[in-house]
PDB file of C-alpha atoms in Angstrom:
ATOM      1  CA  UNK A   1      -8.456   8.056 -30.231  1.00  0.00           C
ATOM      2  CA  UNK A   2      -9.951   9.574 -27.230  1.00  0.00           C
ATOM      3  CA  UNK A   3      -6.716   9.609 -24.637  1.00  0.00           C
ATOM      4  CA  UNK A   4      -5.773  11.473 -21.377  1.00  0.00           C
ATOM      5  CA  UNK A   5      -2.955  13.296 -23.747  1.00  0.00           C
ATOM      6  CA  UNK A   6      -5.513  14.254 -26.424  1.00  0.00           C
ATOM      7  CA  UNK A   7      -7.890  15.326 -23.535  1.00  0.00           C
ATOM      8  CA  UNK A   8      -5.921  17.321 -21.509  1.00  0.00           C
ATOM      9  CA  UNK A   9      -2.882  18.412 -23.491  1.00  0.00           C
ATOM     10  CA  UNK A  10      -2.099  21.602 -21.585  1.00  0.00           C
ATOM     11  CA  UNK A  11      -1.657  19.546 -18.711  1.00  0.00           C
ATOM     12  CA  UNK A  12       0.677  17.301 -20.256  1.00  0.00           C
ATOM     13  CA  UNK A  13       2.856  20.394 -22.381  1.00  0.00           C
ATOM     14  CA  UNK A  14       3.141  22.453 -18.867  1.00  0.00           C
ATOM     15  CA  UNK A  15       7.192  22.830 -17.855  1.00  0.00           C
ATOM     16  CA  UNK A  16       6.192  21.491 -14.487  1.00  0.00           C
ATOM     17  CA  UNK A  17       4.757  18.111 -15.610  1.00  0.00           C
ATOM     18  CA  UNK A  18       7.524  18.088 -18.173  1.00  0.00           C
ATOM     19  CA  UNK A  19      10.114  17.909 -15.113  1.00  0.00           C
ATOM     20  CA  UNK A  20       8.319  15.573 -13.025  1.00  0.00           C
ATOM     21  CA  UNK A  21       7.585  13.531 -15.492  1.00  0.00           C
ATOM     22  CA  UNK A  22      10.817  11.239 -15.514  1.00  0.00           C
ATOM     23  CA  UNK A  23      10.355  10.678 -12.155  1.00  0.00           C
ATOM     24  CA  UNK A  24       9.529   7.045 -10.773  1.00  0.00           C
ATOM     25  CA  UNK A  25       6.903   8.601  -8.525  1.00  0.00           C
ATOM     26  CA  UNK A  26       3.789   8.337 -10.819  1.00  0.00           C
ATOM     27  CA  UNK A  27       0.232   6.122 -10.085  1.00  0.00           C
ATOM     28  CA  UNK A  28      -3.323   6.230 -10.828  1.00  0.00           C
ATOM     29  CA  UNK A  29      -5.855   7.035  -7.349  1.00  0.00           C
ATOM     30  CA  UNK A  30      -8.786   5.061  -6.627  1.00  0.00           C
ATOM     31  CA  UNK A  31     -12.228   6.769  -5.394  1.00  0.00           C
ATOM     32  CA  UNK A  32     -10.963   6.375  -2.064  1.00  0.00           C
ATOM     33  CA  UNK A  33      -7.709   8.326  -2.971  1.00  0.00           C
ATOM     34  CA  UNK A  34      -5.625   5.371  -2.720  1.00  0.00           C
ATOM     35  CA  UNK A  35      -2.609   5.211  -4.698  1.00  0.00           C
ATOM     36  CA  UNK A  36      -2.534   2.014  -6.574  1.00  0.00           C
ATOM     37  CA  UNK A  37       0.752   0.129  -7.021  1.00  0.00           C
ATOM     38  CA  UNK A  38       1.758   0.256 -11.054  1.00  0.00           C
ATOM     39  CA  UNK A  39       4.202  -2.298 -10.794  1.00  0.00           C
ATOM     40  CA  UNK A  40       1.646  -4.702  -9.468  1.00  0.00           C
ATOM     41  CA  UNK A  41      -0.430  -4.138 -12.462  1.00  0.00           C
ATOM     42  CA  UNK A  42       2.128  -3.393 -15.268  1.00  0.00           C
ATOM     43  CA  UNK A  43       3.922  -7.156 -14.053  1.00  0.00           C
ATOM     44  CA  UNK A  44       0.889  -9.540 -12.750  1.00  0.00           C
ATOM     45  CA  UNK A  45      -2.332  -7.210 -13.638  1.00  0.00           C
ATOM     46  CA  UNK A  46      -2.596  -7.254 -10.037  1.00  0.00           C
ATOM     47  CA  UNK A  47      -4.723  -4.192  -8.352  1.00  0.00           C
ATOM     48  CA  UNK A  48      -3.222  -3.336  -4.739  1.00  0.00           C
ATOM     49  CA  UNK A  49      -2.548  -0.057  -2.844  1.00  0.00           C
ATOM     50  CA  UNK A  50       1.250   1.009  -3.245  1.00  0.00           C
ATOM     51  CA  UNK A  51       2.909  -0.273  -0.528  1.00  0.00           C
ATOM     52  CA  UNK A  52       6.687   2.080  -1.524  1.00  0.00           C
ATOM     53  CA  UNK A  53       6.630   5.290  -2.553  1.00  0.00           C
ATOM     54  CA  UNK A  54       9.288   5.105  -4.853  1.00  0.00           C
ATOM     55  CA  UNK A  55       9.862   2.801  -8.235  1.00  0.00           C
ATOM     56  CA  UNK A  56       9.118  -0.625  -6.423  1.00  0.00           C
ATOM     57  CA  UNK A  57       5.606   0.330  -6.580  1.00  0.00           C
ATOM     58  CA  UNK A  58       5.382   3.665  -8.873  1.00  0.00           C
ATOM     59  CA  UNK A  59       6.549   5.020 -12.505  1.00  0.00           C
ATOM     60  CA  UNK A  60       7.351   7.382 -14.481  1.00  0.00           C
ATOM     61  CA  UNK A  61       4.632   9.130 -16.297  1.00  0.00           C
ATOM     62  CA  UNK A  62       5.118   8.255 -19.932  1.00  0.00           C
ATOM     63  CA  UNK A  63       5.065   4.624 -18.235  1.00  0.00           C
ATOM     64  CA  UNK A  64       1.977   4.842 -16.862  1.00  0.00           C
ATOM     65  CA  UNK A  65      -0.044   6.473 -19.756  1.00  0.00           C
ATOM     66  CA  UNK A  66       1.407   3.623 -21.894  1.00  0.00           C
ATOM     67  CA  UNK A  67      -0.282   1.403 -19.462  1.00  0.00           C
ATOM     68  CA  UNK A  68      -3.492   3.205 -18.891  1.00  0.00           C
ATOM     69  CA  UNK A  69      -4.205   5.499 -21.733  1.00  0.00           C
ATOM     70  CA  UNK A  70      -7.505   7.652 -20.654  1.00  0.00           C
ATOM     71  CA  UNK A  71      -6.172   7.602 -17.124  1.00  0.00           C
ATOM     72  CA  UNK A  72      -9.048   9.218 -14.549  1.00  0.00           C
ATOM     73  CA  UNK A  73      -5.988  11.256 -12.815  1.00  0.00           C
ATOM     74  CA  UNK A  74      -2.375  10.784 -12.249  1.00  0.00           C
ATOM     75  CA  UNK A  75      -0.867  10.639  -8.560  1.00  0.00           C
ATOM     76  CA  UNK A  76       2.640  11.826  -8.290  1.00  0.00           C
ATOM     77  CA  UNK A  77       4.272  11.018  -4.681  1.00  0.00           C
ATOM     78  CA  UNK A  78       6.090  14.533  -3.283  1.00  0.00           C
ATOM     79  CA  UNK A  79       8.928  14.569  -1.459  1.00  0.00           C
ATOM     80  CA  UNK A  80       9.984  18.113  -1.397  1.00  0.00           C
ATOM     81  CA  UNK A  81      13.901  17.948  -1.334  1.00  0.00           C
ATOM     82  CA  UNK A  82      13.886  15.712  -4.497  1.00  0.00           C
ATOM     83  CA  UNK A  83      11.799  17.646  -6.595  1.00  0.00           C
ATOM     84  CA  UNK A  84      12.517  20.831  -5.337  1.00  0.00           C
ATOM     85  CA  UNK A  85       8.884  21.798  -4.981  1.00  0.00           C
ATOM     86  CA  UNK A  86       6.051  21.967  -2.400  1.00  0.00           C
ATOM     87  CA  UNK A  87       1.691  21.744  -2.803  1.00  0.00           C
ATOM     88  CA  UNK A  88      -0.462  24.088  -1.344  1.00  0.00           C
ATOM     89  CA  UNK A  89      -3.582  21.914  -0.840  1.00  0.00           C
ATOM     90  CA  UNK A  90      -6.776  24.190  -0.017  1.00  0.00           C
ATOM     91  CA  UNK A  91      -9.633  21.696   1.407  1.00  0.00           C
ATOM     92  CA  UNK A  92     -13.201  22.779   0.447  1.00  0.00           C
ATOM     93  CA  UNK A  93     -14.301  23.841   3.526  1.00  0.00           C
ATOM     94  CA  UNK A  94     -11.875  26.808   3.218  1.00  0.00           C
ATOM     95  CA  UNK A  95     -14.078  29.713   3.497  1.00  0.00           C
ATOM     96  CA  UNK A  96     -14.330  31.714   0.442  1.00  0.00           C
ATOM     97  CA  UNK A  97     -12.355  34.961   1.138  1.00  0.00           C
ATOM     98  CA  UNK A  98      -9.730  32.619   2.342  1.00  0.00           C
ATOM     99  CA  UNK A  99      -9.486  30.948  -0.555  1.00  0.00           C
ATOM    100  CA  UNK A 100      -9.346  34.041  -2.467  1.00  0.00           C
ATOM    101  CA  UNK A 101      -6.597  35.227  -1.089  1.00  0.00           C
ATOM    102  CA  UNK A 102      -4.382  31.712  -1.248  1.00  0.00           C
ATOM    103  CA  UNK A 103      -5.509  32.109  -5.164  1.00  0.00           C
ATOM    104  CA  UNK A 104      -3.770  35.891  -5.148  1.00  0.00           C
ATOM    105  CA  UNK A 105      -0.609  33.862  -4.578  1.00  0.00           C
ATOM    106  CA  UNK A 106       2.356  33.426  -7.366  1.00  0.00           C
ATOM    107  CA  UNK A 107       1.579  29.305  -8.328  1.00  0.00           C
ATOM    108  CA  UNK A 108       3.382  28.324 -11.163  1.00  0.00           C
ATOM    109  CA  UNK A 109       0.809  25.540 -11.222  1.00  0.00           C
ATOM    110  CA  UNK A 110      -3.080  25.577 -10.621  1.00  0.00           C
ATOM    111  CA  UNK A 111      -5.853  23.036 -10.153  1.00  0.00           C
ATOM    112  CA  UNK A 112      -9.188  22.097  -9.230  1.00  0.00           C
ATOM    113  CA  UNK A 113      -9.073  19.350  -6.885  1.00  0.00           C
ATOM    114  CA  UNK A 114     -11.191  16.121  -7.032  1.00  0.00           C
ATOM    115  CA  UNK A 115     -13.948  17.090  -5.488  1.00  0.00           C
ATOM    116  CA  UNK A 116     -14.525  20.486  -7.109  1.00  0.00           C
ATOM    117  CA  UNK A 117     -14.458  22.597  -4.346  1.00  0.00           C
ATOM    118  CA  UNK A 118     -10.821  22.644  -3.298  1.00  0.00           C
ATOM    119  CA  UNK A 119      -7.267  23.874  -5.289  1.00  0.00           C
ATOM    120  CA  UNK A 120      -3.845  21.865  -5.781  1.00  0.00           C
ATOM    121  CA  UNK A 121      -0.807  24.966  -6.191  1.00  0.00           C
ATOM    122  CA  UNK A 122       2.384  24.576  -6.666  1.00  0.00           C
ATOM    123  CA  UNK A 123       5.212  26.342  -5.870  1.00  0.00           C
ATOM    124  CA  UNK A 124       9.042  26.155  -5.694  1.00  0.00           C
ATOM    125  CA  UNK A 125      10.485  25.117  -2.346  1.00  0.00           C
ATOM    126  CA  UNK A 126      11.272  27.919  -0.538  1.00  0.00           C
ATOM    127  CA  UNK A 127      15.275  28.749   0.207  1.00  0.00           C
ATOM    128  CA  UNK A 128      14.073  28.919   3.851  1.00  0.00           C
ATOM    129  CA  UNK A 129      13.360  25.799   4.287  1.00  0.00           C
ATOM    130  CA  UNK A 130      16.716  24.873   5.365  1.00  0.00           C
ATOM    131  CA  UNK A 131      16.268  27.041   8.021  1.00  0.00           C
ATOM    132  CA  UNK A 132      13.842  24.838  10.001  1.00  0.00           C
ATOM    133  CA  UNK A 133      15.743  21.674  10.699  1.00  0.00           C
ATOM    134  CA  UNK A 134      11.945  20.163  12.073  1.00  0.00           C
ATOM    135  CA  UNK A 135      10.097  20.349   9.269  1.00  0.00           C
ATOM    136  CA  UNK A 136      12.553  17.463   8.138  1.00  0.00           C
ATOM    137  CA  UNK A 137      10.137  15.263  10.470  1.00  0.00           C
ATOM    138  CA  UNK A 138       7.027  16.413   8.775  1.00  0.00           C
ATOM    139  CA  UNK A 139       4.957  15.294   6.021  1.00  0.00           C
ATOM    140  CA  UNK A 140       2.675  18.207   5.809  1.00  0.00           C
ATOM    141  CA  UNK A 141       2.789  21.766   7.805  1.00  0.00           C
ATOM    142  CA  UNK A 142      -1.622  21.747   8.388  1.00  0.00           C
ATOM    143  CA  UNK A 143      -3.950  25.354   9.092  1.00  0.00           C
ATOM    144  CA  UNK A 144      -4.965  25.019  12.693  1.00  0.00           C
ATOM    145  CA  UNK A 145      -8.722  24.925  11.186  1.00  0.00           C
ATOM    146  CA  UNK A 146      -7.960  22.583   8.885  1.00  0.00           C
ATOM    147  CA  UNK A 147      -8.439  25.174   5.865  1.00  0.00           C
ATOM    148  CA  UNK A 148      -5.001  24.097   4.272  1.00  0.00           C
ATOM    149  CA  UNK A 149      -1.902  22.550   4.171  1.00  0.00           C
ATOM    150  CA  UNK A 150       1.312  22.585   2.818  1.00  0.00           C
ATOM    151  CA  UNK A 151       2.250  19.036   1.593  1.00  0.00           C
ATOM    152  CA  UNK A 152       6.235  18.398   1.603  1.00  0.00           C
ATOM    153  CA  UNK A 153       6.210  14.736   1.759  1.00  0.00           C
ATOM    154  CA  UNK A 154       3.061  13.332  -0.010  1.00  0.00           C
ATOM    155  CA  UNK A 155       0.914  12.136  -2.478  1.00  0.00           C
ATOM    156  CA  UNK A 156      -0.421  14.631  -4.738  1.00  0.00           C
ATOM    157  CA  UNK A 157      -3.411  13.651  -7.052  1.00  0.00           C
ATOM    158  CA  UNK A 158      -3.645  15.691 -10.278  1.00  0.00           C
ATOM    159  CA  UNK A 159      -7.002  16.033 -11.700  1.00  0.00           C
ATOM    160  CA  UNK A 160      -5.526  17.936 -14.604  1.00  0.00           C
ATOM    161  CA  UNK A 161      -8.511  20.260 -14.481  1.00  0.00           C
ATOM    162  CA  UNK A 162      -6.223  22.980 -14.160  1.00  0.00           C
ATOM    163  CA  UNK A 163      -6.621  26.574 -13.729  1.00  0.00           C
ATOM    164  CA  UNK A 164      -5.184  29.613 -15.536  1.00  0.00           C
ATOM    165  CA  UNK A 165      -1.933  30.736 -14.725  1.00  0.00           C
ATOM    166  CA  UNK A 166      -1.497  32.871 -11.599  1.00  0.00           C
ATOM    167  CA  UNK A 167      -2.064  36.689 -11.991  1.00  0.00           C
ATOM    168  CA  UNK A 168      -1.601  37.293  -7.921  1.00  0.00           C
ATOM    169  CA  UNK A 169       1.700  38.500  -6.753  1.00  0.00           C
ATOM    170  CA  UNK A 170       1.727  37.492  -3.104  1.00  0.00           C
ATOM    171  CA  UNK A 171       4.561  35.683  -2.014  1.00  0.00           C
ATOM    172  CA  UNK A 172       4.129  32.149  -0.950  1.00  0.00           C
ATOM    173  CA  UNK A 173       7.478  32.526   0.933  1.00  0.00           C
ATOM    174  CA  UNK A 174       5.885  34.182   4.022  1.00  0.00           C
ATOM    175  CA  UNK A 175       2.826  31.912   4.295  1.00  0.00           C
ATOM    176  CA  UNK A 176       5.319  29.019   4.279  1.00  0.00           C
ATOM    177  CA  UNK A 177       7.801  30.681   6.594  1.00  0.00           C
ATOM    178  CA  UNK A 178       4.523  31.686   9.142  1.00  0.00           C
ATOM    179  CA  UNK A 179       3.817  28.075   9.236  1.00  0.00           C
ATOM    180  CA  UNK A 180       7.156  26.197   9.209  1.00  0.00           C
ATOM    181  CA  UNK A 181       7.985  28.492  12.685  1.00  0.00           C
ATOM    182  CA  UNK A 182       5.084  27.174  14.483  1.00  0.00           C
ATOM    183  CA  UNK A 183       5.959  23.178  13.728  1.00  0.00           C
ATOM    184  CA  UNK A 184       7.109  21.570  16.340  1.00  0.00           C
ATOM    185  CA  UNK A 185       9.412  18.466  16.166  1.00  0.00           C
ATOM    186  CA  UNK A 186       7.417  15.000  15.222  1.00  0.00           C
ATOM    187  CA  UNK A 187       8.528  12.893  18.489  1.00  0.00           C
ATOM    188  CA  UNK A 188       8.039   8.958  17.731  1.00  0.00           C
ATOM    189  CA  UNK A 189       7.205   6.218  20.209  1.00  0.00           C
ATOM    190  CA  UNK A 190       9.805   3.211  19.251  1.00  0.00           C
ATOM    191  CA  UNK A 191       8.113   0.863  22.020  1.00  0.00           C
ATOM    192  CA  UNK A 192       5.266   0.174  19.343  1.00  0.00           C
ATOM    193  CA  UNK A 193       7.013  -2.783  17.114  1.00  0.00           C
ATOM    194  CA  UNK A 194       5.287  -4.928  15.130  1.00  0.00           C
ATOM    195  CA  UNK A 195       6.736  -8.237  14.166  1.00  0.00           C
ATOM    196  CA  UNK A 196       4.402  -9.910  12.232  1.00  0.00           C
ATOM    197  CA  UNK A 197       0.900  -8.084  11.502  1.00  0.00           C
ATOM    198  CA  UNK A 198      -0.243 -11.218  10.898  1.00  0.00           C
ATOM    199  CA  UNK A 199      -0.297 -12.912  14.006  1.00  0.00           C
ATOM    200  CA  UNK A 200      -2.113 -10.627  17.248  1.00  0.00           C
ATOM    201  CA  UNK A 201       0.627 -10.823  20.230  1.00  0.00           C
ATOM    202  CA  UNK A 202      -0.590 -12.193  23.456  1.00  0.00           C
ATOM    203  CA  UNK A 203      -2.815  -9.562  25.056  1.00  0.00           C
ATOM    204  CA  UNK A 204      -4.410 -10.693  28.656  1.00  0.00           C
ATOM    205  CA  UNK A 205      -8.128 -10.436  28.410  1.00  0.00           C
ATOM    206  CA  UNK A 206      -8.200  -9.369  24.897  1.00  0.00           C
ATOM    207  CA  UNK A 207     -11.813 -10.619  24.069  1.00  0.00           C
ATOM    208  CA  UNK A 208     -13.121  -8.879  27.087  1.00  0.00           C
ATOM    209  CA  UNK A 209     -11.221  -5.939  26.293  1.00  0.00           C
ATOM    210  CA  UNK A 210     -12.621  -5.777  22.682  1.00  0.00           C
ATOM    211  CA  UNK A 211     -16.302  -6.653  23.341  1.00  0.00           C
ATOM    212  CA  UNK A 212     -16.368  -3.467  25.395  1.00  0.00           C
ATOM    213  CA  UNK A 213     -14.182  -1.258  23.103  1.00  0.00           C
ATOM    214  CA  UNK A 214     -16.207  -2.676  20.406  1.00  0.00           C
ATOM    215  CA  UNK A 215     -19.401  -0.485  22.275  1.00  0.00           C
ATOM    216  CA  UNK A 216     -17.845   2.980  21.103  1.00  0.00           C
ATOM    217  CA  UNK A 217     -19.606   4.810  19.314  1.00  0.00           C
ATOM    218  CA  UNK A 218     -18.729   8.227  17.516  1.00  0.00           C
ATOM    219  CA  UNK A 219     -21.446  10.794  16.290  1.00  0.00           C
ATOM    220  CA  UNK A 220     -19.232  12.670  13.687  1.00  0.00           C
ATOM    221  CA  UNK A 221     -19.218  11.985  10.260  1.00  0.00           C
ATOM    222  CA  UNK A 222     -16.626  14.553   9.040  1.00  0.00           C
ATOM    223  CA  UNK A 223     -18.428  15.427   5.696  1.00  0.00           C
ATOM    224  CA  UNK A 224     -17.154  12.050   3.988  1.00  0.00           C
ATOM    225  CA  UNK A 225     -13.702  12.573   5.064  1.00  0.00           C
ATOM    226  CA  UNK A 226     -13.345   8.904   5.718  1.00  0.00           C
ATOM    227  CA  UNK A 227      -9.544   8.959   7.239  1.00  0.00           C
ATOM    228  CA  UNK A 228     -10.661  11.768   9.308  1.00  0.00           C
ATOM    229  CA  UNK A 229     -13.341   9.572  11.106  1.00  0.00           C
ATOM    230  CA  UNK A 230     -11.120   6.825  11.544  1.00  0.00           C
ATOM    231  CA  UNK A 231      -8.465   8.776  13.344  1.00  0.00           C
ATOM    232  CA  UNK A 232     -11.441  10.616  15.332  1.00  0.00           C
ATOM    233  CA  UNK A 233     -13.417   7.407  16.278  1.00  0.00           C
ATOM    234  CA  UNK A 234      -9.362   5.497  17.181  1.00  0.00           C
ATOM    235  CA  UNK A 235      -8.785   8.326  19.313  1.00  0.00           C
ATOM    236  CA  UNK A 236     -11.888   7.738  20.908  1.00  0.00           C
ATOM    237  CA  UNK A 237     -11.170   4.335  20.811  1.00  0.00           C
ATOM    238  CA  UNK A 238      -7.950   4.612  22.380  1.00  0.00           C
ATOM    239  CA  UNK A 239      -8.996   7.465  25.530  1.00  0.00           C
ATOM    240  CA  UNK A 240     -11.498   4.363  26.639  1.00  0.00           C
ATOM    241  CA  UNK A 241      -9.004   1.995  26.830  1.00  0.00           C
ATOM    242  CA  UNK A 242      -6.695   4.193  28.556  1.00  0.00           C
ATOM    243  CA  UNK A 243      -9.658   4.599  31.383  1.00  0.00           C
ATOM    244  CA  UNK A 244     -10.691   0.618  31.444  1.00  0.00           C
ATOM    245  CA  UNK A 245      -6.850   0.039  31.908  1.00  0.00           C
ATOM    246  CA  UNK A 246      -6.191   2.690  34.640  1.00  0.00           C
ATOM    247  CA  UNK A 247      -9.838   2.282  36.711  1.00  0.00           C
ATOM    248  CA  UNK A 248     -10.721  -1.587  36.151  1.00  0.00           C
ATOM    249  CA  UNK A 249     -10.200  -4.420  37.870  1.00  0.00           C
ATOM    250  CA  UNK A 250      -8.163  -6.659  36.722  1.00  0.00           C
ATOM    251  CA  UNK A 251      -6.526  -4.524  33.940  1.00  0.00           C
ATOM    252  CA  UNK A 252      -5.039  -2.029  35.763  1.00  0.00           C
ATOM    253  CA  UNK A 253      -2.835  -4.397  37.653  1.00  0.00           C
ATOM    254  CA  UNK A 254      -1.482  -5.537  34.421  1.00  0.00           C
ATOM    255  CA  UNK A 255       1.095  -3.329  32.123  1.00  0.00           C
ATOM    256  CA  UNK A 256      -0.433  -2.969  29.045  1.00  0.00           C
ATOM    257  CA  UNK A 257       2.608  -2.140  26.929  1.00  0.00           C
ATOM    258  CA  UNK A 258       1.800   0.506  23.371  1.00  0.00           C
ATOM    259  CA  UNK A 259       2.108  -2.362  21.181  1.00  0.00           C
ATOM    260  CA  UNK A 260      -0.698  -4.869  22.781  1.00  0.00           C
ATOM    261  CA  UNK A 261      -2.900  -1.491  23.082  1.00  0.00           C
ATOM    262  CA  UNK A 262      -2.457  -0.441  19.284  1.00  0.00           C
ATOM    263  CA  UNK A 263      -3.562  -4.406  18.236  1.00  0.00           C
ATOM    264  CA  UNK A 264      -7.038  -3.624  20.679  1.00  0.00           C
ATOM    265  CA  UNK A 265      -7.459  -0.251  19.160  1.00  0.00           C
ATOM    266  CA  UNK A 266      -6.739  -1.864  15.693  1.00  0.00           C
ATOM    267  CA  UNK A 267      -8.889  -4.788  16.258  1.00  0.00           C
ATOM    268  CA  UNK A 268     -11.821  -2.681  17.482  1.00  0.00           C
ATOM    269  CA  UNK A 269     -11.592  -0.893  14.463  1.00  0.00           C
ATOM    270  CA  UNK A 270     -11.981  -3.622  11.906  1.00  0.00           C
ATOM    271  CA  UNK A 271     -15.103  -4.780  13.880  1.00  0.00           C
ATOM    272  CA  UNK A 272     -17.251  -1.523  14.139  1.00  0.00           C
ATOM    273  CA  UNK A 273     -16.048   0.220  11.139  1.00  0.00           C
ATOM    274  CA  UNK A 274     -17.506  -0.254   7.723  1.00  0.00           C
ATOM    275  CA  UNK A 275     -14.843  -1.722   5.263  1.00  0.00           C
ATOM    276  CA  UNK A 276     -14.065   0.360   2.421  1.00  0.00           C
ATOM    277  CA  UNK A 277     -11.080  -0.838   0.037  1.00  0.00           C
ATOM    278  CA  UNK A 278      -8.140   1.439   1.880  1.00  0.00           C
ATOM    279  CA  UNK A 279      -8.338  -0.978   4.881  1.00  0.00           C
ATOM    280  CA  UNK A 280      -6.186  -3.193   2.340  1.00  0.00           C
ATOM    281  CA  UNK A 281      -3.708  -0.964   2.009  1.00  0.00           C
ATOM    282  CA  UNK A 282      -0.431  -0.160   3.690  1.00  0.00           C
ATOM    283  CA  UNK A 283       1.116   2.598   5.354  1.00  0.00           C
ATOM    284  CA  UNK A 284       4.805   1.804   6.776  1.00  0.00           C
ATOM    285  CA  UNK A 285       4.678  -1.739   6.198  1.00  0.00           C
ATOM    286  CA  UNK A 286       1.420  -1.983   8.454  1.00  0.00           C
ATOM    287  CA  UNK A 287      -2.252  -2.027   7.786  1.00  0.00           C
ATOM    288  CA  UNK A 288      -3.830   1.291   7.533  1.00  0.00           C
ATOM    289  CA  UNK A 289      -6.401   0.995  10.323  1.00  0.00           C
ATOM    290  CA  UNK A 290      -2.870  -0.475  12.359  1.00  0.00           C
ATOM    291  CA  UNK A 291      -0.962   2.373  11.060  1.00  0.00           C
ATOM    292  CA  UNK A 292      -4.049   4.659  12.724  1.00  0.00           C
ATOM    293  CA  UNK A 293      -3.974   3.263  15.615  1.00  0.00           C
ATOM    294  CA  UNK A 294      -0.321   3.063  15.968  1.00  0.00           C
ATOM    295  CA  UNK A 295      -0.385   7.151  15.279  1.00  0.00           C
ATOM    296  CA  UNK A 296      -2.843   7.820  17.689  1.00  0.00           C
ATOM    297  CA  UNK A 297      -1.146   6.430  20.265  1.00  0.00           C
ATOM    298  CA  UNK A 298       2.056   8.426  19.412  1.00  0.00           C
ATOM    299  CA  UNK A 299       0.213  11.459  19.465  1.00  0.00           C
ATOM    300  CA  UNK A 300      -1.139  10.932  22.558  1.00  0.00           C
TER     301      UNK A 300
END
């Protein structure tokens, strides 16, 4: 029988995946790289987006294979202290002698990414790490270009497709320590509460307020990179609110508290934007495209 095991057995016979694989952190990824909730579908043969990243919504591995045999790839949610280990994730768009040098680095674990262009590595978690108390407030440590990033607390898909075992000796210890002293601390805005996502809080003028947010328009498509756009076109979103609500009559006599402005951001989104199936999904308890907005304002 034609299985995941019997078609990618290295991947399966590796020390690394042996380790992880007890771990209730395992799922299947959609198209749209959305983790799918296992629990959902091993109990009701329900198909939903994991809404906890730990074994309310995800299993172990042998679990999941039992489930779906010829899996397309395995997801394994990351959180570095737990596991003890950390992803180098190299987008495509790295340039080539870039990439060639991240590849000279000592991985005890190599892949292809999804889209064939890109590299999954994985290393231990550097000893340093407990040296930078603010990376505790980070989920990944991101190249200012966007080249790479180091995920710490994140989903990892594994395309199995794996490459050979590392011949470079470069350390990854000082790319991770010349990143993690540049972070700076994660600062979170608690005024933004949401009570009940499914009921919009009273917002003076809110249709008015929409129709003309819902005019935006962003040129950028980000090569595909669909969460990309959606931040880029929210923040764009959210700097012509902030100008409406500071310049315009009768706005800018009201107080527009974060809260009322993420639900316009959020429900200018769902109106321009084309739905694609990660709109279902959650992020903090909170729709994505509410969880976007909700970030761009705390970034602002």
């Amino acid at each position: 029988m034609d299985t995941a095991l019997t078609r990618f057995p290295n991947f399966y016979s590796h020390p690394l995946i042996q380790e992880l694989s007890s771990y209730k952190r395992w799922t299947v990824s959609t198209n749209e790289k959305i983790p799918v909730d296992m629990c959902l579908i091993r109990d009701r043969q329900q198909i939903k987006g994991a809404k906890y990243q730990d074994e309310r919504s995800l299993i172990t591995l042998d679990e999941l294979l039992d489930i779906i045999p010829c899996a397309a790839n395995h997801a394994f949610f990351l959180n570095c202290v737990d596991c003890n280990y950390v992803v180098l994730d190299i987008e495509p768009k790295c340039p080539d002698e870039i990439k060639k040098q991240l590849l000279n680095l000592n991985y005890i674990y190599g892949e292809i990414s999804m889209s064939g262009k890109g590299y999954h590595l994985v290393f231990p978690l550097p000893k340093s790490y407990k040296n930078y108390p603010v990376l505790q407030t980070k989920k990944v440590l991101k190249e200012e270009h966007g080249f790479y990033e180091i995920l710490l607390n994140h989903y990892v898909t594994f395309t199995r497709n794996m490459l050979p075992c590392a011949t470079g000796k470069t350390d990854f210890n000082d790319l991770f320590e010349s990143m993690a002293k540049i972070q700076k601390e994660t600062v979170r805005n608690n005024s933004i509460i949401f009570d009940n996502t499914a009921s919009i809080p009273d917002i003076p003028y809110k249709d008015e307020l929409v129709s003309v947010l819902n005019r935006v328009t962003l040129k950028k498509s980000f090569d595909g990179d669909y969460s990309r756009y959606e931040f880029s076109y929210a923040k764009k979103i959210y700097c012509t609110l902030q100008k409406i609500l500071t310049t315009v009559k009768p706005y800018k006599n009201i107080e527009y508290n974060a809260t009322q402005q993420a639900w316009l951001i959020y429900i200018a989104l769902k109106n321009i934007l084309e739905y694609r199936p990660k709109h279902d999904s959650l992020r903090n308890g909170i729709p994505w495209l509410l969880f976007v907005a909700q970030e761009v304002i705390i970034k602002s």
